[in-house]
XYZ file of C-alpha atoms in Angstrom:
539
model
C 0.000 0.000 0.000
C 2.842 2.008 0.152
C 3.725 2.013 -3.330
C 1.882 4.314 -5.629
C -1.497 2.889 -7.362
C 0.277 1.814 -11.015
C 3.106 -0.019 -9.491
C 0.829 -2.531 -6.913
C 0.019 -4.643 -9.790
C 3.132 -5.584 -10.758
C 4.068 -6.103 -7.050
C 1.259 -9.086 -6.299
C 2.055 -10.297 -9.837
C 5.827 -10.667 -8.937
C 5.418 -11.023 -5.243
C 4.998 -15.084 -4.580
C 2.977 -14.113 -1.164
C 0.150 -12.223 -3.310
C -0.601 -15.640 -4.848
C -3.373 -17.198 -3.692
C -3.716 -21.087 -3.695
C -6.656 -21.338 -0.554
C -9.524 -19.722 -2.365
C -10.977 -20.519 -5.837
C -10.317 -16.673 -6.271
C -7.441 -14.387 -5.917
C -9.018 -11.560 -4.365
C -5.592 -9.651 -4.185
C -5.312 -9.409 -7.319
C -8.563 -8.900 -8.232
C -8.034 -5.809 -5.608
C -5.274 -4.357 -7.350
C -4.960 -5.815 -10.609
C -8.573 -5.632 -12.041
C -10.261 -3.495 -10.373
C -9.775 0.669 -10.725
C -6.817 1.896 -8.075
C -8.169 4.424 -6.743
C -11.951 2.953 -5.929
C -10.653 1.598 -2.517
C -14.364 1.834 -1.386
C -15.835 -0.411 -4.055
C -13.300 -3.295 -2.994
C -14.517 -2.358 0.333
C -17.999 -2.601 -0.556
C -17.077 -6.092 -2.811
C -15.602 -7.917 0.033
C -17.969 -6.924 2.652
C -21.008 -8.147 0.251
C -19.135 -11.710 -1.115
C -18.511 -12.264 3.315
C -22.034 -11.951 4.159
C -23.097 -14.070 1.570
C -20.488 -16.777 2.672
C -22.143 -16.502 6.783
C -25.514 -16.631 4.746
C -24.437 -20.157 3.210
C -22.425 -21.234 6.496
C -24.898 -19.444 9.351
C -28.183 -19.171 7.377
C -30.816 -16.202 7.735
C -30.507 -15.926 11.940
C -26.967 -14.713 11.173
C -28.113 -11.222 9.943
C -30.953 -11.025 12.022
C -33.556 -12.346 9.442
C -36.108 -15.371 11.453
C -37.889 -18.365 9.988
C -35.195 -18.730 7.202
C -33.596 -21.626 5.837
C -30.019 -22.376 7.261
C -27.579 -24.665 6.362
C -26.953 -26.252 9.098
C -30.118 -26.805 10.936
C -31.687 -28.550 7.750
C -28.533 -30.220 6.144
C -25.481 -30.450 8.349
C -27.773 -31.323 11.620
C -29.908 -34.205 10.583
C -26.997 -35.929 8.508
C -25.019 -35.662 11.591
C -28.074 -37.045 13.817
C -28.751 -39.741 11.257
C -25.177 -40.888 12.081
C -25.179 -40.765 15.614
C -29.148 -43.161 15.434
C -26.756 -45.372 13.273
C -23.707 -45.838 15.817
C -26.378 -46.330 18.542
C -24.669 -43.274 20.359
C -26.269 -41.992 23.500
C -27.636 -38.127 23.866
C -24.171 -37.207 26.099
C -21.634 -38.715 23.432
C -23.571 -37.596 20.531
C -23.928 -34.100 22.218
C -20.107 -33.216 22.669
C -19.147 -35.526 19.436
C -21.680 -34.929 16.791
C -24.079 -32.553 17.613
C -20.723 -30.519 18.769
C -19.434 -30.233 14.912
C -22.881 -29.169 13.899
C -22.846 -26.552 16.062
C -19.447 -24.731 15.174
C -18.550 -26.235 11.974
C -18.104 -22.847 10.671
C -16.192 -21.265 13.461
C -14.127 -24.798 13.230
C -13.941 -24.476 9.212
C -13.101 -20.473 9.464
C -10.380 -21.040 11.807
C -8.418 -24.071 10.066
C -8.455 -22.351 6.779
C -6.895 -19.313 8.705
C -4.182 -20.784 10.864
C -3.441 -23.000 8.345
C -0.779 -20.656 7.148
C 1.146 -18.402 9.149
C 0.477 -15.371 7.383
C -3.227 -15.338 7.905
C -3.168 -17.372 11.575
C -4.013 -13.848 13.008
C -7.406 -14.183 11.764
C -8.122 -17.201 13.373
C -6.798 -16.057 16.856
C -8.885 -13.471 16.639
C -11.492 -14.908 15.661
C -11.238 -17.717 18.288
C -10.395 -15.666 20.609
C -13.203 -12.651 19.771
C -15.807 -15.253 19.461
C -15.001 -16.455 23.097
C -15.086 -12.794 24.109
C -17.655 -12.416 22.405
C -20.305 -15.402 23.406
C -18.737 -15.231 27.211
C -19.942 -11.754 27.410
C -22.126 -10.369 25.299
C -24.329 -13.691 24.802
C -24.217 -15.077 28.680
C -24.715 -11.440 29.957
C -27.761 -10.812 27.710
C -28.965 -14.447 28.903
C -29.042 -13.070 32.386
C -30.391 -10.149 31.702
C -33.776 -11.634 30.394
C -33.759 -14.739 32.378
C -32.008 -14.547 36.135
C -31.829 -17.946 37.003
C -29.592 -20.241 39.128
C -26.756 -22.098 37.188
C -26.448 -26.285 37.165
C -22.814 -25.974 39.079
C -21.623 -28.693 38.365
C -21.719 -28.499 34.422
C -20.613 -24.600 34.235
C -17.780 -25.375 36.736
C -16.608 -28.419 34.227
C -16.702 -26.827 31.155
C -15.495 -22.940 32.275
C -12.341 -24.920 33.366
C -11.530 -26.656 30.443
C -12.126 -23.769 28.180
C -9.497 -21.901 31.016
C -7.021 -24.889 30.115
C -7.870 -24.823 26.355
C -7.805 -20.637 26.210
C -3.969 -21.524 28.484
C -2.624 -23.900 25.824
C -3.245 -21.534 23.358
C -1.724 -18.934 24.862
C 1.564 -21.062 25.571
C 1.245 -21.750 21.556
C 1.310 -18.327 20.492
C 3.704 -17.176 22.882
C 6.104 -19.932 21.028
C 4.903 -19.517 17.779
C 5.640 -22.810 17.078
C 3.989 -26.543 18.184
C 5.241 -30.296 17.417
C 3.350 -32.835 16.026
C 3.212 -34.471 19.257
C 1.858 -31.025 20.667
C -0.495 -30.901 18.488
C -2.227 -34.035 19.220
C -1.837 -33.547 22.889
C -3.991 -30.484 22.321
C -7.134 -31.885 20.544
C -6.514 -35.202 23.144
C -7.606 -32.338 25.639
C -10.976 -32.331 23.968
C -11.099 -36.438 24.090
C -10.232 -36.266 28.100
C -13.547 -33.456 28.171
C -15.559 -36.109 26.446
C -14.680 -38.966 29.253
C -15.206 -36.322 31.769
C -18.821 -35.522 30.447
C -19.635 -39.332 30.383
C -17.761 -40.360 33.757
C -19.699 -37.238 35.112
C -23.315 -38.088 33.633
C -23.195 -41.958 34.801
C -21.949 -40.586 38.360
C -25.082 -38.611 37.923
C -27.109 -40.929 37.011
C -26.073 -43.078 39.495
C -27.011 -40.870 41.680
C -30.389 -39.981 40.809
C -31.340 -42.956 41.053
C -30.207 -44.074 44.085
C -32.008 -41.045 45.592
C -34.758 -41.864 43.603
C -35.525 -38.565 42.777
C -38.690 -37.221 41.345
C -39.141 -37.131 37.333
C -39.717 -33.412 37.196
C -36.658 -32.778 39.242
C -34.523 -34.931 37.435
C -35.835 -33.783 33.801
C -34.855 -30.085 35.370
C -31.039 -30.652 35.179
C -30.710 -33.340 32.335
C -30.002 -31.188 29.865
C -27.701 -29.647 31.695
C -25.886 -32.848 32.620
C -26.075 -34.730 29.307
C -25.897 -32.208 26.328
C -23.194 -29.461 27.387
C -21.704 -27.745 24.259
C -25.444 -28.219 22.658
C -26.041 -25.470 21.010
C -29.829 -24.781 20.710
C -30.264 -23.110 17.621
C -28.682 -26.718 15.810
C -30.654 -29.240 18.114
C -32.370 -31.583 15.063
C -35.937 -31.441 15.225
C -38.545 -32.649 13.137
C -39.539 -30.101 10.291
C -41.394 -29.552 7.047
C -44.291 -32.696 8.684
C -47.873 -30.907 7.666
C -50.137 -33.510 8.778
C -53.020 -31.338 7.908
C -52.221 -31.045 4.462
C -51.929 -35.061 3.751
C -54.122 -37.067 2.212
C -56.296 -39.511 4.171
C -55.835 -42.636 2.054
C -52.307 -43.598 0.718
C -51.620 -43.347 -3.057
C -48.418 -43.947 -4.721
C -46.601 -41.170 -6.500
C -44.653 -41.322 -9.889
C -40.876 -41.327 -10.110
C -40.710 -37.661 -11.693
C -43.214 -35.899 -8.960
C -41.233 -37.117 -6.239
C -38.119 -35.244 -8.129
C -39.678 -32.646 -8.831
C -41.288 -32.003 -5.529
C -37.947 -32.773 -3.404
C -36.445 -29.991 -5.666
C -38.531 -27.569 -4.601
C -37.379 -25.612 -1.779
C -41.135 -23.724 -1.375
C -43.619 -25.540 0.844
C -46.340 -24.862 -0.258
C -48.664 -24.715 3.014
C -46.013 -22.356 4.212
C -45.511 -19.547 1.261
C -49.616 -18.428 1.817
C -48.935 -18.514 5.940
C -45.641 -15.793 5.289
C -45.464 -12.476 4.774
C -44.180 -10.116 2.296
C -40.733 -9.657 3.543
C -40.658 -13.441 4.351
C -41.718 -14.160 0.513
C -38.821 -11.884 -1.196
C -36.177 -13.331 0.979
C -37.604 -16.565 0.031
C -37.268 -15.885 -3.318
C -33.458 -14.363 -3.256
C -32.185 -17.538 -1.153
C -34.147 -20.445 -3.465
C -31.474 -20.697 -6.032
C -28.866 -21.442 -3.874
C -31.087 -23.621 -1.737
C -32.298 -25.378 -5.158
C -28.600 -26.115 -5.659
C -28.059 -27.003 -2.102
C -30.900 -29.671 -2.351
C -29.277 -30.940 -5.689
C -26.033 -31.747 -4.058
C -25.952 -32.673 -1.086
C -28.710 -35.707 0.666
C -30.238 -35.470 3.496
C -30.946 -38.344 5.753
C -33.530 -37.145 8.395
C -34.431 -39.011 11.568
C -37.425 -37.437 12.789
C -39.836 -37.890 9.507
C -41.455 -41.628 8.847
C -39.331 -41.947 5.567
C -36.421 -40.793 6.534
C -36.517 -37.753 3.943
C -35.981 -41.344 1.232
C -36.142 -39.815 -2.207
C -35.484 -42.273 -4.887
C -34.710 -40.465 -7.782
C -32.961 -37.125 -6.180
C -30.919 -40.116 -4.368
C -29.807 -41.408 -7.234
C -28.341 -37.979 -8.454
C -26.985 -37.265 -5.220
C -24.530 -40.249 -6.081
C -23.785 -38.580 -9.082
C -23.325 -34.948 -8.318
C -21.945 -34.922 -4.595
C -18.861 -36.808 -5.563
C -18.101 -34.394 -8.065
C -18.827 -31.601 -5.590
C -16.317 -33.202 -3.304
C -14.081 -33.319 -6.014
C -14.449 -29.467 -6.905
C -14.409 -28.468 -3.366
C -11.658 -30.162 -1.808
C -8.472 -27.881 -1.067
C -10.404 -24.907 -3.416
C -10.720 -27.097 -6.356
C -6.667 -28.547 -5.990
C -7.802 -31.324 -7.565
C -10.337 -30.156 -10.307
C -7.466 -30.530 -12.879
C -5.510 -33.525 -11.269
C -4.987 -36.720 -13.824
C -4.537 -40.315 -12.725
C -0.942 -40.896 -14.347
C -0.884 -37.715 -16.344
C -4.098 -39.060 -18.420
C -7.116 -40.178 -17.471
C -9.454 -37.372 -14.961
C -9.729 -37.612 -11.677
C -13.412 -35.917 -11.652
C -14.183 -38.456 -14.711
C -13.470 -41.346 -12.719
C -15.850 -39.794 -9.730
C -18.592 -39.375 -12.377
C -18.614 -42.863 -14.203
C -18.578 -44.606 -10.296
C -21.526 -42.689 -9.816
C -23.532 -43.171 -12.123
C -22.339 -46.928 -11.763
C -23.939 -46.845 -8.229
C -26.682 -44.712 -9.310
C -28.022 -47.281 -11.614
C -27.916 -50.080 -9.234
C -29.836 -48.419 -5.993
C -32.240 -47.421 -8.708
C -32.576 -50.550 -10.100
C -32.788 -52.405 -6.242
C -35.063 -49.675 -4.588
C -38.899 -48.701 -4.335
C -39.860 -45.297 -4.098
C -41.941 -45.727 -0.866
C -39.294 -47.264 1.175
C -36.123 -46.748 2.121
C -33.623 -49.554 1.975
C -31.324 -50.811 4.606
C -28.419 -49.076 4.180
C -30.024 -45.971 3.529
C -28.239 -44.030 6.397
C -24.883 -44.278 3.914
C -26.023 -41.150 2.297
C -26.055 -39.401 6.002
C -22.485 -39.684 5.304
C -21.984 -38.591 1.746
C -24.569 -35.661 2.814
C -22.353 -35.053 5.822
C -18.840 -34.950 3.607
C -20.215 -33.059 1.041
C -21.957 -30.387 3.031
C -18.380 -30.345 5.444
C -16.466 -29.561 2.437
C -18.665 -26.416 1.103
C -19.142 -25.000 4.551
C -14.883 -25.787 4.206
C -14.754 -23.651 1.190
C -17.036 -21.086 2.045
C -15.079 -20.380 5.034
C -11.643 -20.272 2.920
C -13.386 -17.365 0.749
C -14.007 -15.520 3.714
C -10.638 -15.813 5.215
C -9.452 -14.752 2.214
C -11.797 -11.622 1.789
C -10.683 -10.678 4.998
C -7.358 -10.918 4.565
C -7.835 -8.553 1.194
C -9.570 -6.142 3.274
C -7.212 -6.012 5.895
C -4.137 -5.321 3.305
C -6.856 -2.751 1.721
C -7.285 -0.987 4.718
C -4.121 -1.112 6.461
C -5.825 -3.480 8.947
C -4.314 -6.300 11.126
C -5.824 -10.007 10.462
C -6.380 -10.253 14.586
C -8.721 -7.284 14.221
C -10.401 -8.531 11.318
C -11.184 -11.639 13.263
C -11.835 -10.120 16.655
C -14.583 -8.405 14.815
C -15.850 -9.081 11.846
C -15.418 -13.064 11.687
C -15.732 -13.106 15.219
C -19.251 -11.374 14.935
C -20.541 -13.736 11.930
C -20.015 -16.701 13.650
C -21.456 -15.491 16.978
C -24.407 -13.456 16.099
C -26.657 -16.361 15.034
C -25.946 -17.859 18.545
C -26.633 -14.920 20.145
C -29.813 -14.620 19.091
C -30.546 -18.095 19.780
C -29.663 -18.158 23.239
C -31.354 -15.322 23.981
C -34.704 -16.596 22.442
C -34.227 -19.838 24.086
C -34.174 -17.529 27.396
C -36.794 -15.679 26.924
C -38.776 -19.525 26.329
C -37.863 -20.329 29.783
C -34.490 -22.265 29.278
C -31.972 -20.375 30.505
C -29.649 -23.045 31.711
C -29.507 -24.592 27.884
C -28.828 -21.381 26.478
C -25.963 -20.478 29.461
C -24.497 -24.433 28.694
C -24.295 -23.344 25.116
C -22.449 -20.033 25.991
C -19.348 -22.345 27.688
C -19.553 -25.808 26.421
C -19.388 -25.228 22.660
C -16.782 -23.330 22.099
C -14.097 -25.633 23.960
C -14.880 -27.556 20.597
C -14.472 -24.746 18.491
C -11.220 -23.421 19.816
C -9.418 -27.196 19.483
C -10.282 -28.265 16.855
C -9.973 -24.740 15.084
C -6.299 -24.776 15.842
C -5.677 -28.436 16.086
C -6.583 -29.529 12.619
C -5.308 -25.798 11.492
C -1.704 -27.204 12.887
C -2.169 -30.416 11.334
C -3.236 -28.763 7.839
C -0.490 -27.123 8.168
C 2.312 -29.427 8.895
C 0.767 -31.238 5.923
C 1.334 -28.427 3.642
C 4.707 -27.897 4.762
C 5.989 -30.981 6.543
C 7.583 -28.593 8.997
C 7.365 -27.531 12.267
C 4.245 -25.310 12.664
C 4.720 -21.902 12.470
C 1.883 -19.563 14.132
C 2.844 -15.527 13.642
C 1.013 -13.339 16.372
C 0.590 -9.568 14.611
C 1.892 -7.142 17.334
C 0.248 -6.547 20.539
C -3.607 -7.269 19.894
C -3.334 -11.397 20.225
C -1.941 -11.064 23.747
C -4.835 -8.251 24.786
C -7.021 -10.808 23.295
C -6.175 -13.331 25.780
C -5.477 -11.608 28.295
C -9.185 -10.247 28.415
C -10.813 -13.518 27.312
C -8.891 -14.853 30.825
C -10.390 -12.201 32.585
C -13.583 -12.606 32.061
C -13.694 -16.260 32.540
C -11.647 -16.003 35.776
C -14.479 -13.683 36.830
C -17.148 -15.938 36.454
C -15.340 -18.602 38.214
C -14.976 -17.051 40.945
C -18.010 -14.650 40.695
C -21.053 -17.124 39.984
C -19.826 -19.474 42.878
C -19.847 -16.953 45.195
C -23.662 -15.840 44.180
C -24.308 -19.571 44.608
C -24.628 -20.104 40.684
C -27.699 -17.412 40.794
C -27.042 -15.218 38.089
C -28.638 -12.315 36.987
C -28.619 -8.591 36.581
C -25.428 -7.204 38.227
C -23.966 -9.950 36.430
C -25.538 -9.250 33.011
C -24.711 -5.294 33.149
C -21.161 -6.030 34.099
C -20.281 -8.721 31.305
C -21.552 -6.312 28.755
C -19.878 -3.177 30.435
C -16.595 -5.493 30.486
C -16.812 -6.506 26.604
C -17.229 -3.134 25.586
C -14.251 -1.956 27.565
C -12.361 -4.703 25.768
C -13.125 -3.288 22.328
C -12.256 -0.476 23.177
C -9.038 -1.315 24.294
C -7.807 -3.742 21.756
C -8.905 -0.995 18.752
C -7.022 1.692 20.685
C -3.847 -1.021 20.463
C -4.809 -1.462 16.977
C -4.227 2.128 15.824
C -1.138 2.401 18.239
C -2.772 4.604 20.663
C -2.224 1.960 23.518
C 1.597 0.319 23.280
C 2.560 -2.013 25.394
C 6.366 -2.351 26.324
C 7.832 -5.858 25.541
């Protein structure tokens, strides 16, 4: 930027940094190269609009404050993920930290790896990780309390505020490094593993308990959720939708092959468009092409309706289609262009295997029922859908970092606020509804328990993508003095509740609401001041 406007062309073209290999675009250059120099606020304006259509795709319609939309993950990612859990036989406690734990923050877990994947951009993922736990330990659990003042499940909050202390401590000691081993590495997502046993160990002991007491139902139904789902976040819980009993017909009938396409294409129900409003019906309209294409690609195995969401013929395409999507997805289309021994496609071979497989379940399958191994496409669904959300999140990094070279902007700043805020927002709303509904311990659970998921696996598998792409020692590059404000203040304010709630006997409420809001605003303030260099810190 601090060349003149004619000569920052030729630097990203010659400049090895500028190129871009995690995105299917080179926004850089696209910055500099195509569009005019000196129209700095239409690349503002570009990136800013291309980022909130990548939360729209990841988050769905909550994310920018728009109810009753369609989102990605509640009617894709969620029920694929709970069709796999019904499979294994899991139980609610190991599907809720395992499964129902990647649903949740699959984006803030995608965002994150693409980032600290390579040292140049591993800012943005500490501040984003680090923002977001700001962020939803703040502003989300202080809003909670000040709709709903309730008293806390103790045991839970106390388990998973300190192993989010231990995670937010190992990350520290990683950044303060800048480097980490393979055998660190592991060590750090085993912490999430050891969290798992503890949830389990902790829920038998429970349920031991309860029923040697033998409690009463109601009281025990009080603090289950508490005890067995900890990092559920509510906004993601699967749940039957789309069932209009009303609208079905009261004797069976049998419906051709090409309806049932055409009607499991169709994003619009039918019942609901006449029920919506205006507003409702435009948005509607924007979002159903992508959500067309969505439904194209990607199946969709669904526990909670009688069929199982079985389609026959859009099946049979999803064996066709989602492979190649994998294919085009993986690593920013790496491998669009790769040939088995120099000759023969890679994507070719991935389209004549599936429409191989195609034919057969077509041939071997009724459209009324679905066959046994059915819950297989929970896991194509599930791979397919994990690698879009995958790329989506590498475009956004990469926005990000364009806007941040654009504007003279640090990538821990960029997280700590703009990434941070996309992948929060949805749950903030969320929680807060589920307050208002009377559940404020779920909502408070979600607040703590979910992101200890996010925050190792964002910068475990980051480390491991890393030392993949560079069999080397992993190199993480903290930008100045905002990453160590970060943690300092995300310590802070969990140190507070540990000691604060306890002492209140786990009754939260306003005092405590007021002061976690009061306390992430002075943070903001604080880390932009260090951001412009009005704070310095002496090292």
């Amino acid at each position: 930027m601090s060349l003149n406007a004619s000569e920052r062309c030729t630097f990203v073209k010659n400049t090895s940094d500028c190129n871009s290999e995690d995105s299917f675009i080179n926004y850089i250059h696209v910055a500099f190269c195509l569009l005019p120099p000196n129209f700095t606020s239409l690349t503002v304006i570009l990136c800013v609009s291309i980022s909130v259509s990548g939360y729209c795709l990841t988050h769905g319609g909550e994310s920018i404050g728009v109810r009753d939309s369609t989102q990605f993950e509640e009617l894709i990612f969620c029920p694929n993920l709970s069709a796999i859990s019904t499979s294994l036989h899991l139980t609610h406690t190991v599907a809720g930290v395992t499964f129902l734990a990647l649903g949740n923050g699959a984006p803030d877990i995608f965002s994150a790896m693409a980032a600290i994947s390579h040292p140049h951009t591993a800012g943005l993922a500490v501040g984003a990780l680090f923002g977001a736990g700001i962020f939803v330990t703040t502003v989300v659990a202080g809003s909670v309390a000040l709709v709903k003042p309730f008293a806390l499940a103790s045991r839970p909050f106390l388990r998973d505020l300190i192993f989010y202390m231990s995670a937010v401590y190992w990350t520290f000691v990683i950044l303060y490094r800048g480097t980490i081993s393979l055998g660190e590495t592991l060590s750090y997502l085993g912490l999430y593993v050891v969290y798992v046993l503890t949830v389990i160990i902790s829920t038998i002991i429970y349920n031991r308990q309860k029923h040697s007491l033998n409690s009463a139902v109601q009281t025990s139904s009080d603090t289950s959720d508490d005890e067995e789902i900890p990092s559920l976040n509510p906004r993601f819980i699967p749940h039957e939708y789309g069932r209009k009993t009303e609208y079905r017909p009261l004797l069976p009938y049998s419906e051709s092959t090409s309806h049932i396409l055409l009607c499991s294409l169709n994003p619009i129900e039918n019942s609901k468009w006449r029920r919506k409003s205006t507003k409702w019906k435009v948005l509607k309209i924007l979002k159903t092409p992508l959500e067309f294409l969505l439904l194209l690609c990607i199946p969709v195995v669904d526990p909670d309706k009688e069929d199982k969401n079985w389609k026959r013929p859009l099946n049979c395409l999803h064996l066709i289609i989602a492979p190649l999507v994998c294919v085009f997805a993986f690593q920013s289309g790496a491998y669009g262009d790769f040939m088995i021994q120099g000759q023969f496609p890679l994507w070719l071979l991935f389209l004549l295997l599936g429409f191989f497989l195609s034919a057969i379940v077509f041939c071997t399958t009724k459209n009324d029922h679905p066959p046994s191994y059915h819950p297989a496409f929970a896991i194509l669904g599930f791979v397919t859908s994990a690698l879009l959300i995958s790329a989506a999140a590498s475009e956004v990094v990469s926005l990000l970092h364009m806007l941040g070279v654009v504007l003279g902007l640090s990538n821990t700043v960029l997280g700590l606020t703009l990434l941070a805020w996309g992948n929060s927002i949805g749950d903030c709303f969320s929680d807060i509804t589920l307050a208002k509904q009377g559940y404020p311990r779920m909502a408070i659970s979600a607040c703590f328990g979910g992101i200890i998921f996010n925050m190792v696996f964002g910068v475990g598998l980051g480390c491991l993508a890393q030392r993949f792409q560079t069999h080397a020692e992993v190199q993480i590059e903290p930008e100045g003095d905002l990453p160590w404000v970060l943690a300092a203040s995300l310590g802070l304010s969990l140190v507070f509740s540990f000691i604060v709630v306890p002492l209140r006997n786990f009754h939260v409420g306003k005092p405590y609401g007021v002061f976690l809001l009061i306390f992430y605003v002075m943070f903001l303030t604080v880390a932009l001041l260090t951001e412009f260099h009005i704070i310095k810190f002496k090292h």
